[in-house]
Amino acid sequence: MNIVEQIKTRLKEEIVSAILKANLAESDELPAIVLEHPKEKAHGDYATNIAMQLARIAKKPPRQIAEEIAARIDRDSAHIQKIEVAGPGFINFFLTNDYLANLVPAILRLGDKYGETQTGKGKKVQVEFVSANPTGSLHLGHARGAAYGDSLCRILEKAGYEVHREYYINDAGNQIHNLALSLEARYFQALGIEKNLPEDGYFGEDIVQFARELAEAEGDRLVKMDEEERLDFFRQYGLEKEMERIKQDLQDYRVEFDEWYSETSLYTSGKVAAALKKLEERGVTYEKDGALWFRSTAFGDDKDRVLIKQDGSYTYLTPDIAYHEDKFTRGFDLLINVWGADHHGYVPRMRAAVEALGYDVEQFKVEIIQMVNLMQNGEKVKMSKRTGKAVTLRELMEEVGIDAMRWFFAMRSADSHLDFDMDLAVSQSNENPVYYVQYAHARVCSILRQGRALGYDDTEDAVLAKLSSEKELELLKKLGEFPQAVDEAAERRATQRITNYVFELAAALHSFYNVERVIDEADPATSKARFQLMKAVQVTLKNALHLLGVSAPERM
RNA sequence: GCGCUCGUAGCUCAGUUGGAUAGAGCGGUGGUUUCCGGGGCCACGUCAUGCGGGGGUUCGAGUCCUCCCGAGCGCGCCA
């Protein structure tokens, strides 16, 4: 348990024991003690509203209850300097600062591990994200989903969860057939043979390029091939090339996956048939108009859904149900799906399927990633200037940089629409939050370099009680909040909790820096303590930025 | 028509299981420089008829319920 958690736990225990001592409630009717971190500094380090909650049970006015509790708290054992009863019955706790001195050595000892918590220990989470069809380049919407999903995974891991990152490849079905036809047409065209793309084909530059490479490598060998054989080839080839490109884009974007799960494999392994059989056995299917239906309305969906079409083929839903059945049988405690906003209508039927298969819907979460508007010169950018098509992930990486993208996509809650300001993202100025926080890190590194040149070091004994000025204490408190920020971000699946934390920590650092001097040769004892404080800030900033996939440069 | 999401300062957005005087950045104004990185810091104020509007639940509502308005998206035997 980290230091701040220890302090809070101790305080809660002390509050409970005070309530019991005052006979305000029996232990079995006691509500959970909530400690909050008041926004107003004048309200102390922690505050609890327990007196208001007890008003009904104890049948006394909240303020009187608060006074009775406050009087019975053992201040010394809970590191309390002062207790105040305020407002309608809040109890405000002002802590002594002695515990903060332990924070710096703890952070230095933990290093990269600082911020890790035990919250998710023993829980297996599977996160499925991006899962873009392998029929073209990743673009803007995928960029947001990838940034969010990857940061979420990193945060969950930091919070102790065992995380499995997965990309579902839709490598079966119509769209792959269309990909093959499109590639075939482009290949013929590359050889100077006229051939049209199918109406719902894919017109991307990527396919033109693949076809050109193929024409160079293979000449007209494929033209002479049997048509069915040829389409098979193009299906395989197109899929391979598209996935290769997607994987490269994601890797460059600092997004990693543990598993690339093939839809086709669900068919070949018999999992689709097995899932269908399970649904039939559970009595949630029926036949109508020559098709097989899933009675999803029995589980809250708007209408029933087709599983097997009249022509005997499956709908998209069917293998997806098999996929989720498979996820559950792999023993995950929680499944998180990150989907684009255009798929939100699909959520009720998938949830219905999860329930119909006999699983707890609470273990199935869908995070909807809202739309992104690219803004440039105050106007919406509809299409790429270069290609006239949708703006790709690759183009954005080249134009605004990975750090800015990862930060901007993580900094807003996923479920609200986002205006991505390209001008701001590329600006190297204080308007740009990602530069602001990276600058803080670079500045600290610069101080550390100078300290080391004077012989300071992280491991020597320093009198950390020297860190007692207002700015130092604020900075220490902010450093101590990191594990809690990780927990909250994981719990709410809210990446913006981390960007906000990093920003606050950077601000606390700059604010300290302007008032206090770290390296002062006239006062080596204070300098040593502050040097270690700076090292702790550097470690924490770096760890927090790492959760976002944003680099922590030592120089800028 | 139905459903989902959203509506908080001039702009872009935070706001933890309902809690005290609703915040941040940017934009604006004024300070700050013999100083470890001035890409910083500090202050001000706006500007919110108090969180789109009305009603309700509650000791207490931006947060929960309900109705209305507005925006986006979705409503296929497509994927």
XYZ file of C-alpha atoms (C1' of nucleotides) in Angstrom:
635
model
C 0.000 0.000 0.000
C 1.334 3.432 -0.811
C 1.862 6.102 1.769
C -1.179 8.170 0.971
C -3.386 5.077 1.074
C -1.954 4.183 4.450
C -2.734 7.612 5.798
C -6.287 7.485 4.502
C -6.905 4.001 5.821
C -5.601 4.976 9.240
C -7.833 8.019 9.252
C -10.893 6.008 8.288
C -10.206 3.490 11.038
C -9.889 6.317 13.481
C -13.200 7.818 12.379
C -14.976 4.481 12.740
C -13.600 3.958 16.196
C -14.613 7.490 17.210
C -18.173 6.868 16.012
C -18.387 3.655 17.968
C -16.893 5.265 21.066
C -19.510 7.999 20.858
C -22.290 5.419 20.495
C -23.593 7.158 17.398
C -24.217 3.955 15.482
C -23.722 0.212 15.672
C -20.912 -1.134 13.565
C -23.319 -3.068 11.328
C -25.336 0.015 10.382
C -22.337 2.163 9.628
C -22.195 3.526 6.087
C -18.864 3.413 4.278
C -16.592 6.237 5.363
C -15.929 8.525 2.430
C -12.870 10.700 2.581
C -12.678 13.369 -0.018
C -9.981 15.724 -0.977
C -11.605 19.162 -0.649
C -11.196 21.569 -3.497
C -10.715 24.413 -1.070
C -7.396 24.344 0.714
C -9.082 26.004 3.691
C -11.095 22.815 4.128
C -8.059 20.763 5.010
C -6.330 17.776 3.475
C -9.294 15.456 3.847
C -12.934 15.881 4.703
C -15.738 13.483 5.480
C -19.476 13.868 5.279
C -20.134 10.989 7.650
C -21.918 13.190 10.201
C -24.597 14.057 7.650
C -25.011 10.430 6.748
C -25.363 9.485 10.386
C -27.987 12.145 11.109
C -30.839 9.781 10.432
C -29.359 6.839 12.305
C -28.218 8.768 15.363
C -31.224 11.086 15.295
C -29.109 14.120 16.075
C -28.202 17.212 14.075
C -25.165 16.652 11.827
C -23.049 19.355 13.402
C -23.479 17.888 16.859
C -22.540 14.451 15.549
C -19.491 15.926 13.873
C -18.400 17.553 17.140
C -18.796 14.288 19.008
C -16.737 12.409 16.460
C -14.054 15.069 16.270
C -13.631 15.061 20.045
C -12.946 11.318 20.141
C -10.351 11.047 17.403
C -6.816 10.163 18.401
C -4.922 12.837 16.557
C -1.403 11.577 17.012
C -1.990 8.113 15.659
C -3.729 9.490 12.587
C -1.157 12.193 11.789
C -3.676 14.923 12.434
C -2.680 18.429 13.212
C -6.096 20.027 13.379
C -9.743 19.006 13.070
C -12.532 21.404 12.182
C -16.249 20.995 11.965
C -17.601 23.139 9.177
C -20.577 23.922 7.027
C -23.575 21.638 7.449
C -21.502 19.049 9.298
C -18.312 18.314 7.416
C -15.346 17.221 9.464
C -12.154 18.641 8.012
C -8.804 17.086 8.781
C -5.538 18.951 8.534
C -2.661 16.514 8.551
C 0.780 16.954 9.939
C 3.297 16.850 7.169
C 5.714 14.379 8.684
C 4.500 11.528 6.507
C 5.291 13.462 3.334
C 9.017 13.255 3.961
C 8.805 9.485 3.487
C 7.349 9.933 0.068
C 10.527 10.923 -1.749
C 12.621 7.916 -0.736
C 9.642 5.671 -1.485
C 9.328 7.070 -5.011
C 13.067 6.850 -5.638
C 13.110 3.267 -4.451
C 10.147 2.278 -6.615
C 11.365 4.068 -9.737
C 9.391 2.904 -12.779
C 7.040 1.057 -10.468
C 5.896 4.151 -8.633
C 2.160 4.547 -9.138
C 1.419 0.833 -9.257
C -1.484 -0.243 -7.109
C -3.022 -3.524 -6.050
C -6.586 -2.614 -6.974
C -6.881 -5.009 -9.875
C -4.724 -7.735 -8.451
C -5.834 -11.188 -9.525
C -8.337 -9.836 -12.050
C -8.036 -10.623 -15.721
C -9.295 -8.021 -18.160
C -9.539 -8.337 -21.888
C -9.622 -5.140 -23.911
C -10.635 -5.309 -27.530
C -9.958 -2.143 -29.469
C -9.348 -0.666 -32.931
C -10.459 -3.859 -34.747
C -10.670 -1.875 -37.972
C -11.575 -3.808 -41.103
C -8.435 -4.744 -43.034
C -9.633 -2.999 -46.170
C -7.795 0.295 -45.970
C -5.693 2.606 -43.867
C -6.469 3.515 -40.303
C -7.819 7.013 -39.981
C -8.904 9.665 -37.561
C -11.534 7.722 -35.633
C -9.246 4.724 -35.291
C -6.534 7.057 -34.026
C -8.685 8.155 -31.129
C -9.835 4.641 -30.337
C -6.285 3.318 -30.479
C -4.936 6.075 -28.223
C -7.745 5.637 -25.748
C -7.630 1.842 -25.750
C -3.884 1.610 -25.385
C -3.721 4.210 -22.606
C -6.574 2.454 -20.841
C -4.647 -0.825 -20.995
C -1.533 0.790 -19.595
C -3.555 2.348 -16.779
C -5.297 -0.925 -15.936
C -1.945 -2.674 -15.827
C -0.617 0.027 -13.532
C -3.611 -0.574 -11.280
C -2.663 -4.224 -10.998
C -4.957 -5.848 -13.539
C -3.757 -8.568 -15.826
C -4.567 -7.070 -19.212
C -4.931 -8.832 -22.528
C -5.045 -6.528 -25.560
C -6.801 -7.822 -28.581
C -7.581 -6.781 -32.143
C -10.433 -8.609 -33.841
C -9.676 -9.044 -37.527
C -12.749 -9.142 -39.719
C -11.093 -11.375 -42.261
C -14.235 -13.192 -43.344
C -17.299 -11.905 -45.115
C -18.173 -9.585 -47.918
C -15.710 -6.840 -47.299
C -12.782 -9.173 -47.853
C -14.332 -10.345 -51.090
C -14.616 -6.730 -52.156
C -11.045 -6.149 -51.144
C -9.990 -9.012 -53.399
C -12.017 -7.636 -56.300
C -10.616 -4.151 -55.781
C -7.074 -5.417 -55.654
C -7.663 -7.525 -58.716
C -8.961 -4.527 -60.654
C -6.007 -2.383 -59.575
C -3.625 -5.145 -60.553
C -5.125 -5.369 -64.009
C -4.972 -1.596 -64.311
C -1.318 -1.613 -63.269
C -0.679 -3.906 -66.201
C -2.571 -1.592 -68.506
C -5.605 -3.832 -68.753
C -8.912 -2.102 -68.326
C -10.982 -3.342 -65.392
C -13.501 -1.618 -63.155
C -13.659 -1.728 -59.403
C -16.844 -3.120 -57.886
C -19.393 -0.545 -56.826
C -18.753 -1.028 -53.120
C -15.062 -1.639 -53.653
C -12.195 0.064 -51.915
C -10.635 2.993 -53.673
C -7.718 3.689 -51.329
C -4.226 4.584 -52.444
C -2.908 1.654 -50.434
C -4.556 -0.852 -52.731
C -3.220 0.876 -55.845
C 0.227 0.595 -54.352
C -0.122 -3.070 -53.421
C -1.310 -3.813 -56.948
C 1.593 -1.964 -58.489
C 4.102 -3.897 -56.386
C 2.402 -7.099 -57.338
C 2.446 -6.264 -61.025
C 6.158 -5.558 -60.834
C 6.931 -8.721 -58.940
C 4.622 -11.112 -60.726
C 4.107 -9.580 -64.154
C 0.941 -10.878 -65.786
C 1.212 -14.342 -64.261
C -1.994 -13.830 -62.270
C -3.997 -12.724 -65.273
C -3.707 -16.164 -66.726
C -4.691 -17.891 -63.518
C -8.048 -19.547 -62.965
C -10.414 -16.861 -61.726
C -11.401 -18.500 -58.467
C -7.824 -19.326 -57.677
C -6.859 -15.774 -58.527
C -9.437 -14.253 -56.221
C -8.271 -16.541 -53.443
C -4.802 -15.277 -53.997
C -5.894 -11.636 -53.922
C -7.924 -12.252 -50.794
C -4.896 -13.651 -49.015
C -2.493 -11.145 -50.412
C -4.684 -8.118 -49.742
C -5.403 -9.208 -46.219
C -1.765 -9.808 -45.478
C -0.663 -6.467 -46.900
C -3.419 -4.503 -45.198
C -2.725 -6.096 -41.830
C 0.978 -5.557 -42.256
C 0.328 -1.892 -42.794
C -2.130 -1.592 -39.926
C 0.272 -3.296 -37.559
C 3.060 -0.974 -38.596
C 0.890 2.107 -38.162
C -0.158 1.006 -34.700
C 3.327 0.082 -33.643
C 4.642 3.468 -34.721
C 1.769 4.991 -32.784
C 3.067 3.098 -29.709
C 0.067 0.825 -29.581
C 0.726 -2.858 -28.920
C -1.503 -5.904 -28.986
C -1.134 -9.282 -27.348
C -3.327 -11.013 -29.843
C -4.669 -10.523 -33.347
C -7.818 -12.593 -33.320
C -9.029 -13.842 -36.663
C -12.732 -14.030 -37.407
C -12.060 -16.814 -39.894
C -10.530 -18.908 -37.132
C -13.911 -18.916 -35.391
C -15.347 -20.780 -38.354
C -12.485 -23.208 -38.854
C -12.347 -24.095 -35.176
C -16.070 -24.788 -35.091
C -16.699 -22.069 -32.519
C -19.404 -20.387 -34.558
C -21.334 -23.616 -34.865
C -20.842 -24.305 -31.175
C -22.113 -20.876 -30.160
C -25.156 -21.285 -32.387
C -25.835 -24.646 -30.837
C -25.581 -23.152 -27.380
C -28.083 -20.441 -28.248
C -30.455 -22.999 -29.699
C -30.158 -25.169 -26.606
C -30.907 -22.223 -24.428
C -34.075 -21.700 -26.424
C -33.403 -18.160 -27.559
C -33.578 -18.808 -31.293
C -36.389 -19.460 -33.730
C -36.937 -19.861 -37.443
C -38.897 -17.432 -39.530
C -39.004 -16.606 -43.250
C -36.359 -19.190 -43.914
C -33.884 -17.567 -41.561
C -32.685 -18.323 -38.051
C -33.348 -15.556 -35.538
C -31.997 -14.623 -32.139
C -34.733 -13.548 -29.739
C -32.702 -10.593 -28.472
C -35.835 -8.656 -27.509
C -36.098 -11.034 -24.553
C -32.932 -9.354 -23.286
C -33.800 -5.734 -23.870
C -32.962 -5.268 -27.542
C -35.276 -3.304 -29.849
C -35.867 -6.084 -32.298
C -34.863 -9.661 -32.862
C -31.766 -10.270 -34.961
C -31.011 -12.637 -37.779
C -28.252 -15.172 -37.167
C -28.473 -17.224 -40.350
C -29.773 -15.562 -43.472
C -32.109 -17.115 -46.012
C -29.145 -17.921 -48.203
C -27.584 -19.914 -45.386
C -24.773 -17.482 -44.625
C -24.206 -15.850 -41.266
C -24.726 -12.231 -40.346
C -21.933 -10.225 -38.771
C -23.470 -10.812 -35.375
C -23.150 -14.593 -35.411
C -19.362 -14.965 -35.405
C -19.186 -12.013 -33.048
C -21.348 -13.894 -30.567
C -19.016 -16.866 -30.940
C -16.092 -14.506 -30.344
C -17.553 -13.259 -27.096
C -18.411 -16.762 -25.982
C -14.769 -17.560 -26.589
C -13.631 -14.520 -24.608
C -15.645 -15.629 -21.614
C -14.433 -19.185 -21.762
C -10.888 -17.897 -21.684
C -11.544 -16.881 -18.097
C -11.563 -13.101 -18.164
C -13.271 -11.338 -15.278
C -14.039 -8.329 -17.367
C -14.379 -7.683 -21.090
C -13.965 -4.141 -22.333
C -14.828 -3.341 -25.937
C -13.785 -0.006 -27.372
C -16.108 0.819 -30.248
C -16.611 3.783 -32.511
C -19.700 5.899 -32.052
C -21.158 4.586 -35.288
C -21.446 1.162 -33.662
C -23.324 2.232 -30.571
C -26.567 0.840 -31.962
C -24.913 -2.550 -31.880
C -24.405 -2.498 -28.108
C -27.866 -3.710 -26.995
C -27.791 -6.786 -29.218
C -24.298 -7.767 -28.107
C -25.277 -7.251 -24.503
C -28.363 -9.369 -25.156
C -26.153 -12.077 -26.603
C -23.877 -12.030 -23.578
C -26.866 -12.455 -21.307
C -28.419 -15.114 -23.513
C -25.207 -17.103 -23.324
C -25.595 -17.078 -19.573
C -22.975 -14.537 -18.589
C -23.210 -11.552 -16.313
C -23.634 -8.362 -18.354
C -21.762 -6.518 -15.623
C -18.646 -8.254 -16.883
C -19.161 -6.820 -20.342
C -18.398 -3.141 -20.854
C -18.494 -1.158 -24.059
C -16.701 2.155 -24.270
C -18.028 4.285 -27.092
C -15.502 6.584 -28.717
C -17.209 9.673 -29.991
C -16.477 11.392 -33.263
C -13.471 13.591 -33.843
C -13.514 16.811 -35.807
C -10.193 17.945 -37.143
C -9.860 21.686 -36.837
C -7.405 23.848 -38.719
C -7.437 27.635 -38.957
C -10.676 27.531 -37.040
C -12.395 25.394 -39.635
C -13.367 21.798 -39.891
C -11.002 19.758 -41.995
C -13.175 17.366 -43.928
C -10.674 15.606 -46.081
C -6.971 15.232 -46.467
C -5.473 17.957 -48.629
C -2.965 15.536 -50.026
C -5.271 12.739 -51.098
C -8.752 14.207 -50.962
C -9.773 11.205 -48.878
C -10.279 10.782 -45.177
C -7.299 11.873 -43.098
C -5.257 8.850 -42.087
C -3.529 7.990 -38.845
C -0.255 7.961 -40.725
C -0.757 11.450 -42.121
C -1.625 12.806 -38.691
C 1.444 11.240 -37.135
C 3.543 12.967 -39.757
C 1.794 16.297 -39.438
C 1.210 16.754 -35.722
C 3.407 14.103 -34.133
C 2.678 11.092 -31.985
C 3.025 12.781 -28.604
C 0.486 15.452 -29.409
C -1.995 12.930 -30.800
C -1.692 10.554 -27.891
C -2.088 13.394 -25.411
C -4.988 15.129 -27.131
C -6.960 11.929 -27.558
C -6.365 10.874 -23.968
C -7.170 14.253 -22.469
C -10.897 14.213 -23.183
C -13.454 11.791 -21.963
C -14.002 9.218 -24.683
C -17.751 9.609 -24.776
C -17.827 13.237 -25.792
C -17.232 14.718 -29.187
C -13.763 16.057 -29.709
C -12.483 18.968 -31.703
C -8.865 18.211 -32.495
C -7.093 21.513 -32.956
C -4.217 20.810 -35.334
C -2.750 24.272 -34.992
C -2.593 23.889 -31.230
C -1.215 20.374 -31.410
C 1.779 21.460 -33.492
C 2.430 24.715 -31.709
C 5.556 24.671 -29.590
C 4.298 27.149 -27.060
C 2.670 27.387 -23.694
C -0.764 27.165 -25.288
C -0.048 23.549 -26.005
C -0.515 21.391 -22.908
C 1.636 18.546 -24.144
C 4.584 20.898 -24.573
C 3.904 22.394 -21.178
C 4.218 19.043 -19.415
C 7.118 17.832 -21.511
C 8.885 21.083 -20.815
C 8.439 20.493 -17.089
C 10.146 17.133 -17.458
C 12.980 18.571 -19.534
C 13.457 21.344 -17.025
C 13.729 18.909 -14.132
C 16.218 16.830 -16.103
C 18.286 19.917 -16.686
C 18.376 20.632 -12.963
C 19.297 17.016 -12.251
C 22.159 17.214 -14.732
C 23.542 20.236 -12.964
C 23.090 18.667 -9.572
C 24.934 15.558 -10.637
C 27.772 17.682 -11.960
C 28.109 19.038 -8.437
C 28.162 15.547 -7.003
C 24.585 15.198 -5.792
C 23.026 11.795 -6.027
C 19.642 10.141 -5.486
C 20.835 7.498 -3.116
C 22.732 9.427 -0.494
C 21.093 10.284 2.796
C 19.388 13.595 2.743
C 17.467 15.355 5.438
C 14.103 15.359 3.760
C 12.467 17.158 6.645
C 14.132 20.174 5.023
C 11.295 20.057 2.516
C 8.826 22.117 4.445
C 8.052 25.287 2.491
C 4.572 25.825 1.107
C 5.581 25.046 -2.476
C 7.536 21.984 -1.428
C 4.628 20.588 0.534
C 2.248 21.217 -2.360
C 4.581 19.445 -4.708
C 4.989 16.523 -2.310
C 1.246 16.166 -1.889
C 0.793 16.172 -5.631
C 3.441 13.486 -6.005
C 1.635 11.390 -3.427
C -1.630 11.553 -5.361
C -0.331 9.627 -8.332
C -1.377 6.108 -7.260
C -4.827 7.408 -6.469
C -5.074 9.053 -9.876
C -4.182 5.694 -11.423
C -6.906 3.941 -9.446
C -9.532 6.472 -10.366
C -8.562 6.405 -14.007
C -8.763 2.599 -14.024
C -12.034 2.473 -12.136
C -13.759 4.984 -14.376
C -11.824 3.935 -17.471
C -11.058 7.638 -17.789
C -7.740 8.422 -19.430
C -8.302 12.150 -18.931
C -7.829 11.605 -15.209
C -4.163 10.969 -15.983
C -3.630 13.895 -18.358
C -5.192 16.167 -15.752
C -2.913 14.742 -13.091
C 0.201 15.235 -15.204
C -0.812 18.788 -15.930
C -1.348 19.537 -12.241
C 1.978 17.986 -11.315
C 3.764 20.014 -13.991
C 2.084 23.171 -12.741
C 3.118 22.402 -9.151
C 6.679 21.893 -10.340
C 6.828 25.172 -12.263
C 5.275 26.977 -9.364
C 7.853 25.553 -6.938
C 10.657 26.312 -9.340
C 9.827 29.969 -9.491
C 9.920 30.427 -5.755
C 12.629 28.076 -4.525
C 16.094 27.376 -5.781
C 17.089 23.742 -5.975
C 20.827 24.040 -6.203
C 22.212 26.554 -3.796
C 25.846 26.037 -2.927
C 25.474 28.091 0.207
C 23.005 25.563 1.616
C 24.044 22.047 0.624
C 21.689 20.289 3.039
C 18.596 21.878 1.506
C 20.022 21.435 -1.978
C 20.459 17.714 -1.423
C 16.911 17.315 -0.217
C 15.555 19.319 -3.131
C 17.681 17.437 -5.600
C 15.995 14.246 -4.476
C 12.619 15.921 -4.640
C 13.369 16.837 -8.262
C 14.344 13.267 -8.993
C 11.020 12.111 -7.525
C 9.183 14.613 -9.735
C 11.070 13.408 -12.783
C 10.238 9.769 -12.044
C 6.576 10.529 -11.461
C 6.193 12.684 -14.560
C 7.859 10.053 -16.669
C 5.742 7.233 -15.261
C 2.541 9.206 -15.758
C 3.442 10.207 -19.310
C 4.278 6.600 -20.049
C 0.710 5.639 -19.198
C -0.381 7.909 -22.017
C 2.191 6.745 -24.530
C 3.701 10.227 -24.520
C 7.468 10.596 -24.438
C 9.284 12.312 -21.592
C 12.159 14.146 -23.279
C 15.267 15.046 -21.282
C 15.975 17.966 -23.563
C 13.742 19.884 -25.925
C -40.777 8.055 -35.546
C -37.639 5.144 -32.083
C -32.861 4.497 -29.594
C -27.867 5.900 -27.822
C -24.455 9.927 -26.613
C -23.736 14.864 -25.641
C -25.330 20.237 -24.032
C -20.834 23.583 -17.942
C -17.001 30.813 -18.874
C -15.720 34.296 -25.329
C -13.270 29.213 -27.117
C -11.848 23.953 -25.941
C -13.159 21.117 -21.912
C -12.523 18.890 -16.294
C -15.836 18.053 -12.462
C -14.438 11.142 -8.355
C -20.107 6.835 -5.170
C -25.077 13.494 -4.917
C -21.673 17.474 -0.786
C -19.302 23.287 1.352
C -18.097 29.574 -2.482
C -18.805 24.794 -9.868
C -12.926 24.580 -11.860
C -8.580 24.347 -15.696
C -6.247 25.757 -20.120
C -6.523 29.191 -24.058
C -7.938 34.113 -25.263
C -7.765 39.566 -22.365
C -5.213 43.046 -18.748
C -1.253 44.119 -15.448
C 3.138 42.482 -13.041
C 7.612 39.366 -12.643
C 14.195 38.742 -15.477
C 21.850 39.906 -11.380
C 18.070 33.254 -10.692
C 19.176 25.717 -11.771
C 15.808 26.330 -19.215
C 11.211 33.287 -19.461
C 8.307 27.555 -23.917
C 8.029 29.707 -16.887
C 5.641 32.144 -12.575
C 2.130 35.668 -10.004
C -2.290 38.678 -9.870
C -6.847 40.471 -11.911
C -11.105 40.354 -13.722
C -14.282 39.268 -15.959
C -17.391 36.483 -18.567
C -21.954 31.149 -16.087
C -29.725 35.335 -15.534
C -25.366 28.879 -11.328
C -24.074 23.993 -15.387
C -29.621 23.977 -22.621
C -35.062 24.887 -20.384
C -39.178 23.388 -16.916
C -40.714 20.164 -12.988
C -39.441 16.457 -9.202
C -36.557 13.351 -5.358
C -33.006 14.942 -1.247
C -30.634 17.989 4.730
C -27.926 18.923 0.028
C -28.432 18.166 -7.414
C -23.894 19.996 -12.820
C -24.349 14.858 -10.932
C -30.435 10.956 -9.754
C -35.863 10.835 -12.012
C -39.339 13.093 -15.613
C -40.904 16.201 -19.661
C -39.287 19.719 -23.388
C -35.445 22.060 -26.723
C -30.873 21.602 -29.547
C -26.533 18.819 -31.759
C -24.132 14.229 -33.305
C -24.686 9.206 -34.380
C -27.475 4.786 -35.170
C -31.936 2.258 -36.494
C -30.060 -3.879 -42.888
C -31.338 -11.220 -43.762
C -24.306 -4.740 -44.466
C -19.889 -5.325 -41.913
